[in-house]
mmCIF file of C-alpha atoms in Angstrom:
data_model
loop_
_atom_site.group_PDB
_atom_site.id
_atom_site.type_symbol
_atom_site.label_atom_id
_atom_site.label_comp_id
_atom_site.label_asym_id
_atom_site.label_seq_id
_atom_site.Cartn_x
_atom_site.Cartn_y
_atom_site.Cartn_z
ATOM 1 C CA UNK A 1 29.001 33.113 192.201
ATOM 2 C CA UNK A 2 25.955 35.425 192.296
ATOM 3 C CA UNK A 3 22.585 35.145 194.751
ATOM 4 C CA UNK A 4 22.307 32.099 197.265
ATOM 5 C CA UNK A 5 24.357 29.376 196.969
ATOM 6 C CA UNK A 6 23.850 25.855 199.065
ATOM 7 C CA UNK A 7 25.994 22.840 199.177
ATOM 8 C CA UNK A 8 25.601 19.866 198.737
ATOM 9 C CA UNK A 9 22.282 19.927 196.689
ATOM 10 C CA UNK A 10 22.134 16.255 197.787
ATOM 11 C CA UNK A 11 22.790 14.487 200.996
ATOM 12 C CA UNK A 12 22.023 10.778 202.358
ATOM 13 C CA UNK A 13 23.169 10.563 206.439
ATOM 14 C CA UNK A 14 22.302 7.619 209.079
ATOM 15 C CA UNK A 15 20.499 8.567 212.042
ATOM 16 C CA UNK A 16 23.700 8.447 213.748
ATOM 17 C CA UNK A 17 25.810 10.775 211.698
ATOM 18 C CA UNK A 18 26.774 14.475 212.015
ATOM 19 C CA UNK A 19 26.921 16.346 209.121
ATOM 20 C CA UNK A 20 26.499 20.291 208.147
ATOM 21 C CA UNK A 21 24.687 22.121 205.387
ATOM 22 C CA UNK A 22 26.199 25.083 203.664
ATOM 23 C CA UNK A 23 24.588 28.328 202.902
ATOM 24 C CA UNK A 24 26.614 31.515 201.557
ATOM 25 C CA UNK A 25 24.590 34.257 200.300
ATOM 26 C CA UNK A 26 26.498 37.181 197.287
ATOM 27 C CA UNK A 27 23.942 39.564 197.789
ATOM 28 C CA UNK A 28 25.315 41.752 200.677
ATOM 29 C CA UNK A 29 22.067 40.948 202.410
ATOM 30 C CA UNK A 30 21.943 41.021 206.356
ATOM 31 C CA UNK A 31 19.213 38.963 207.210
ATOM 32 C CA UNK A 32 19.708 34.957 206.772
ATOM 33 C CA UNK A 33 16.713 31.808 207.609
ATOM 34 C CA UNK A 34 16.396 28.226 207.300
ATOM 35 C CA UNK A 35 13.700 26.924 206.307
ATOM 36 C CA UNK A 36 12.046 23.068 205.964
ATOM 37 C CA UNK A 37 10.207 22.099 202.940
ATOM 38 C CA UNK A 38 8.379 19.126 203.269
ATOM 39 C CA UNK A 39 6.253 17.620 200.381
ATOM 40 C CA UNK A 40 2.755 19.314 200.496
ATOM 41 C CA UNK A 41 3.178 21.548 203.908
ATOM 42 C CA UNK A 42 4.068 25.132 204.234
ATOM 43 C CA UNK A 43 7.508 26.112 204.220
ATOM 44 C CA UNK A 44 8.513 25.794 207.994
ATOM 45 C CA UNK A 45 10.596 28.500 209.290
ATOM 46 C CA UNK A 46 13.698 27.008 211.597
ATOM 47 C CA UNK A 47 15.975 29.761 211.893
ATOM 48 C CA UNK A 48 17.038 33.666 211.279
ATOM 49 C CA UNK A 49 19.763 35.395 211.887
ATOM 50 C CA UNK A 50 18.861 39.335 211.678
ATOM 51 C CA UNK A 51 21.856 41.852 212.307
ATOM 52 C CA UNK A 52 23.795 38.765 213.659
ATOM 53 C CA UNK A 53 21.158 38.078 216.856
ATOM 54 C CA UNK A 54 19.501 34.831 216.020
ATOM 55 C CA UNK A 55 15.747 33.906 216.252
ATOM 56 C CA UNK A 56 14.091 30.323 216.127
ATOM 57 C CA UNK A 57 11.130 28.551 216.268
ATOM 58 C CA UNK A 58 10.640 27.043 219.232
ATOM 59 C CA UNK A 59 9.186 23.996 217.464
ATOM 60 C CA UNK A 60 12.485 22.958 215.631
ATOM 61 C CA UNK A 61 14.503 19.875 217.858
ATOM 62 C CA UNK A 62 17.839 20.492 219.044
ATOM 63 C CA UNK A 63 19.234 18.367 216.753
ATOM 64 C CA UNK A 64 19.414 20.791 214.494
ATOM 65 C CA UNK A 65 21.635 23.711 215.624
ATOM 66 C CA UNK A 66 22.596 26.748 213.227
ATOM 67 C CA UNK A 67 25.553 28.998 213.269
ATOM 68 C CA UNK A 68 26.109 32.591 211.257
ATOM 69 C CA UNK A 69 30.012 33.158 211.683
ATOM 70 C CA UNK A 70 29.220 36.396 209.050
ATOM 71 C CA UNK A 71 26.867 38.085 207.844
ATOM 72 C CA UNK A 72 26.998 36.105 204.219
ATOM 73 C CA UNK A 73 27.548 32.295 205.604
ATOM 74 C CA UNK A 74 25.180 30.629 207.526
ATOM 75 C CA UNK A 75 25.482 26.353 208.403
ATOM 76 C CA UNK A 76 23.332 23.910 209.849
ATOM 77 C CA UNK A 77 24.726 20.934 211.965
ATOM 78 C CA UNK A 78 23.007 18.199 211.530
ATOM 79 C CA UNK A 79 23.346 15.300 214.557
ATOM 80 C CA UNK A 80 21.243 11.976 215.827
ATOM 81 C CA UNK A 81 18.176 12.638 212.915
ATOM 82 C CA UNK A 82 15.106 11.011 212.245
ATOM 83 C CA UNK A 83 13.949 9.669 208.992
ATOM 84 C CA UNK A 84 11.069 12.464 209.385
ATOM 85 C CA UNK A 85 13.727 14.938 208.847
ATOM 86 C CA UNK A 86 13.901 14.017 205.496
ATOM 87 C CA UNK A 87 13.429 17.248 203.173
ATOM 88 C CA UNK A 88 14.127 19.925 201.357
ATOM 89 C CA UNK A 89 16.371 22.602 202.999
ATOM 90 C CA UNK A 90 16.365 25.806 202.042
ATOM 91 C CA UNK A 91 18.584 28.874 203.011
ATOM 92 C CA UNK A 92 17.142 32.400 202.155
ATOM 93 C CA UNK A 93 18.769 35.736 202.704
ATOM 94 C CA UNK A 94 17.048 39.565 202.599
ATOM 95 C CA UNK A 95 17.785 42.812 203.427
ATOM 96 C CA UNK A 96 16.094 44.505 206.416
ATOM 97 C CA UNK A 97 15.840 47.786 207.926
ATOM 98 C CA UNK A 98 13.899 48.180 211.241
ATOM 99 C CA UNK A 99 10.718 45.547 210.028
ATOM 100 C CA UNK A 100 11.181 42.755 207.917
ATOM 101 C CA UNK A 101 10.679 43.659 204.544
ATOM 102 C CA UNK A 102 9.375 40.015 203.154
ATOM 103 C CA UNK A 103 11.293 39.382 200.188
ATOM 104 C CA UNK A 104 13.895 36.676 200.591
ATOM 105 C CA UNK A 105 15.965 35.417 197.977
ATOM 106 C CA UNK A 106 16.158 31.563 198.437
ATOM 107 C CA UNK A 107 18.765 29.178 197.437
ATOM 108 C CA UNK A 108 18.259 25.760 195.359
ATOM 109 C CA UNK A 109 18.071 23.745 198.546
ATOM 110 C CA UNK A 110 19.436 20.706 199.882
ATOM 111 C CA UNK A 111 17.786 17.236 199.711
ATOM 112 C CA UNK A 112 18.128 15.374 202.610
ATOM 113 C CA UNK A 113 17.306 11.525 202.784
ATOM 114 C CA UNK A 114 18.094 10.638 206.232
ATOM 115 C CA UNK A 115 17.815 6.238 207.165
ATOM 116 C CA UNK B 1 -3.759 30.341 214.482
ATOM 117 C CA UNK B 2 -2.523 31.066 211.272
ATOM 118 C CA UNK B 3 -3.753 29.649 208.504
ATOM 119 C CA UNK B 4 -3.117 30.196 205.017
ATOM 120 C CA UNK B 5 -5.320 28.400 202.221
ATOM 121 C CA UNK B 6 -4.742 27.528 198.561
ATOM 122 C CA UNK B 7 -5.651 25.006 195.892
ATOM 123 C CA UNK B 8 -3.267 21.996 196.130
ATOM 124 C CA UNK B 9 -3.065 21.576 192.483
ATOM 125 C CA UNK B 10 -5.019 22.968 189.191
ATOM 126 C CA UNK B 11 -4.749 22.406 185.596
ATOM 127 C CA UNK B 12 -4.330 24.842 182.726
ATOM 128 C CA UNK B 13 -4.059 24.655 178.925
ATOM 129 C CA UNK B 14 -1.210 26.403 176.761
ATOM 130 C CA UNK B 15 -2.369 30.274 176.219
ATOM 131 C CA UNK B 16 -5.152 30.240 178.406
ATOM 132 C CA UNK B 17 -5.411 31.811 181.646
ATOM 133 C CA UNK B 18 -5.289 30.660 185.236
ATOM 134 C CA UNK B 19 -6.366 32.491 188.520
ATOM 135 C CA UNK B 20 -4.641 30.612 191.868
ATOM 136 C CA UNK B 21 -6.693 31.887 194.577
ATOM 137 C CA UNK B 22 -5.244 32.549 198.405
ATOM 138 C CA UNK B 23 -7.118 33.081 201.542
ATOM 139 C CA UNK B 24 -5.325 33.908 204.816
ATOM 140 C CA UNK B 25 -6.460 34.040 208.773
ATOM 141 C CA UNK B 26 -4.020 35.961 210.134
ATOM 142 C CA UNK B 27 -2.612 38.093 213.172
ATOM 143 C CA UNK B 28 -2.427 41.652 211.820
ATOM 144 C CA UNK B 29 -1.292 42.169 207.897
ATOM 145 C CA UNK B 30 1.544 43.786 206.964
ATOM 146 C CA UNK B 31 1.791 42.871 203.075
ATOM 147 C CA UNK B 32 1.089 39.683 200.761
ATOM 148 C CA UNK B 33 3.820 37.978 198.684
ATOM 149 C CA UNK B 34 3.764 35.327 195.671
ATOM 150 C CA UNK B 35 6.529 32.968 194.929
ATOM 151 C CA UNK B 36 7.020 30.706 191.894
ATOM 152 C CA UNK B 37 9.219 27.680 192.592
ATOM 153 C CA UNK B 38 10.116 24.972 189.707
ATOM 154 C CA UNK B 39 10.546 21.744 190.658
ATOM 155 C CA UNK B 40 14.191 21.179 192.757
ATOM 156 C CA UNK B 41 15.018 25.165 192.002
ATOM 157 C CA UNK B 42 14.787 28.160 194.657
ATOM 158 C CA UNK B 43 11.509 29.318 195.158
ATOM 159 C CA UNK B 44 11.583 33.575 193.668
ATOM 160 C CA UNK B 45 9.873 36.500 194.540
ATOM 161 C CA UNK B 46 6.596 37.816 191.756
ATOM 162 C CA UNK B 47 4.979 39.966 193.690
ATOM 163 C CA UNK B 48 3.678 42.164 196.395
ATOM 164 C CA UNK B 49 0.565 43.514 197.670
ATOM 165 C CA UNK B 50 -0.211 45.563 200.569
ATOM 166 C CA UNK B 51 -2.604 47.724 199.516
ATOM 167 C CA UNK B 52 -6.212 46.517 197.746
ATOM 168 C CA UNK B 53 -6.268 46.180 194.274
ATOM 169 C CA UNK B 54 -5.078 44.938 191.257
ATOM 170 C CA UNK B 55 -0.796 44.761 191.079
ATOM 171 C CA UNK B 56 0.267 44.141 187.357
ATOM 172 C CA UNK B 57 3.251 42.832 185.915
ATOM 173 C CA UNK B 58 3.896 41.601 182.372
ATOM 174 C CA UNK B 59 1.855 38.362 182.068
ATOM 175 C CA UNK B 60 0.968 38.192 185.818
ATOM 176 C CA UNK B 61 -1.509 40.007 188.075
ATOM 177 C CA UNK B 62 -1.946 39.714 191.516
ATOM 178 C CA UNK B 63 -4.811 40.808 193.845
ATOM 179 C CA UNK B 64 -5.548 42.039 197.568
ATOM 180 C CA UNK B 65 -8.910 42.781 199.178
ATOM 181 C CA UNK B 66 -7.824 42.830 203.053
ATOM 182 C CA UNK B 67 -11.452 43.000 204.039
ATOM 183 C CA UNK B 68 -11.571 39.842 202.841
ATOM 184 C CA UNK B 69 -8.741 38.046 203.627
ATOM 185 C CA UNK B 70 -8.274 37.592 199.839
ATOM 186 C CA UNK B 71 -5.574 37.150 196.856
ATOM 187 C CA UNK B 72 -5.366 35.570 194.120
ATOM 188 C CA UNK B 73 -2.623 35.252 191.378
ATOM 189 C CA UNK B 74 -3.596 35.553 187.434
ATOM 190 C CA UNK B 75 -1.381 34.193 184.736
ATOM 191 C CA UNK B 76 -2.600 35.033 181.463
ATOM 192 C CA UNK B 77 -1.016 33.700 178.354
ATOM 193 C CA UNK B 78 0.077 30.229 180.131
ATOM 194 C CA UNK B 79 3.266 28.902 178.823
ATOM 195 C CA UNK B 80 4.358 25.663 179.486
ATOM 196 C CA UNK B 81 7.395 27.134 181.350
ATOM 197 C CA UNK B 82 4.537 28.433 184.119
ATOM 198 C CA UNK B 83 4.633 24.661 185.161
ATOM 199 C CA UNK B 84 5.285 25.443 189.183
ATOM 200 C CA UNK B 85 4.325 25.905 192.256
ATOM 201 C CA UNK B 86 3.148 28.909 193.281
ATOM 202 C CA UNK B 87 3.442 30.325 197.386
ATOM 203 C CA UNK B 88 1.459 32.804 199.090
ATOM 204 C CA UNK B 89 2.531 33.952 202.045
ATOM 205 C CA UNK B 90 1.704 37.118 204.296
ATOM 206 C CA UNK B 91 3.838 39.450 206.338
ATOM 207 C CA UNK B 92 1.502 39.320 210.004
ATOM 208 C CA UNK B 93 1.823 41.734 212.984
ATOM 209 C CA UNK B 94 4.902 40.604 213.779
ATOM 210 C CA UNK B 95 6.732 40.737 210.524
ATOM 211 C CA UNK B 96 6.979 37.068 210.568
ATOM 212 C CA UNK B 97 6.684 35.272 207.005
ATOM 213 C CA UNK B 98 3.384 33.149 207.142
ATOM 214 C CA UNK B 99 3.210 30.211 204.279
ATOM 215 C CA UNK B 100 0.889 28.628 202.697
ATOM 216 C CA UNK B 101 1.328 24.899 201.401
ATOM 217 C CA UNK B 102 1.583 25.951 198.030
ATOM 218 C CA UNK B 103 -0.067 25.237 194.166
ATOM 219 C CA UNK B 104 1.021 23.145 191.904
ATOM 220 C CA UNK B 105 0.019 24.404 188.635
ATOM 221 C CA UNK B 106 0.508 21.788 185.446
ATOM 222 C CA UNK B 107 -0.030 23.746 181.922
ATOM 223 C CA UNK B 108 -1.171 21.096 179.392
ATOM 224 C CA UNK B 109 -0.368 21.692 175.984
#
């Protein structure tokens, strides 16, 4: 495996299910986000993990909580959602020194359909 | 706030060229980026710009003037593979990644 990897690429969950998304990352990076892609917005920062202390927007509902056992896995549990969670979830990994450098390296996402 | 502007969509013909445009409002600059996602892939890194001017590379330039709160992204030589969209986003004052909604850019044959 090479770069970001995600599974699953696809994933349909009732409002009352818990379920995770995967992220592992090959690149020996040490910076990991998640991010929310929703059709026609900006790409929506939720989470990063940056030499293992974790930063998140403020904005993003605690039904969504993230954990970063290491510095190449990242997951994000997924409990009680709302169909407007429905979207495109992307994990992205870089490697930073003191300042974030800006270039991530994204993985293909997962599609979530939640009714 | 933060606010990052782009065309939603544009239109292009086979071997032409295309210049996506990118405006920013922003708290303190610390470099602009360009993504190119396909449709259900990963978006992936094209360029950087931190300084003013012109940034080439192969069939893709991309611009800075920070006075003006300014980029724009030129494809020349459109190929229908250049069917995407295409992200700005800029680095602000706090190193935080700030996104704009993205182009979708169709190449007609």
């Amino acid at each position: 495996e090479t770069g970001v990897t995600q599974t699953p690429r696809h994933l349909v969950m009732g409002m009352t299910n818990k379920k995770s998304l995967k992220c592992e990352q090959h690149l020996g990076h040490n910076a990991m986000y998640w991010y929310k892609q929703s059709a026609k917005k900006p790409l929506e920062l939720m989470f990063v993990y940056n030499f293992k202390e974790q930063t998140e927007n403020n904005s993003v509902p605690s039904r969504f909580s993230p954990e970063c056992p290491n510095s190449s896995h990242l997951f994000l549990h997924l409990h009680t959602l709302q169909p407007e969670d429905s979207a495109l979830y992307l994990c992205a990994s870089s490697q930073e020194g003191e300042r974030v450098s800006g270039e991530q390296y994204f993985g293909p996402g997962t599609r979530l359909t939640v009714t | 706030g933060q606010n990052i502007d782009q065309p939603t969509e544009m239109t292009a013909t086979e071997g032409a060229i295309v210049q996506i445009n990118c405006t920013y409002q922003t708290s303190g600059f610390n470099g602009l980026f360009w993504y190119q996602q396909h449709a259900g892939e990963a978006p992936t890194f094209l360029s950087y710009n931190v300084l003013d001017g012109l940034e080439e590379k192969g069939r893709f330039s991309s611009f800075l003037s920070r006075s003006k709160g300014y980029s724009y992204l030129l494809l020349k030589e459109l190929q229908m593979k250049d069917s995407a969209s295409y992200l700005c986003a800029v680095l602000d004052s706090n190193y935080q990644l700030i996104w704009g909604a993205g182009t979708k850019l169709i190449i007609k044959p």
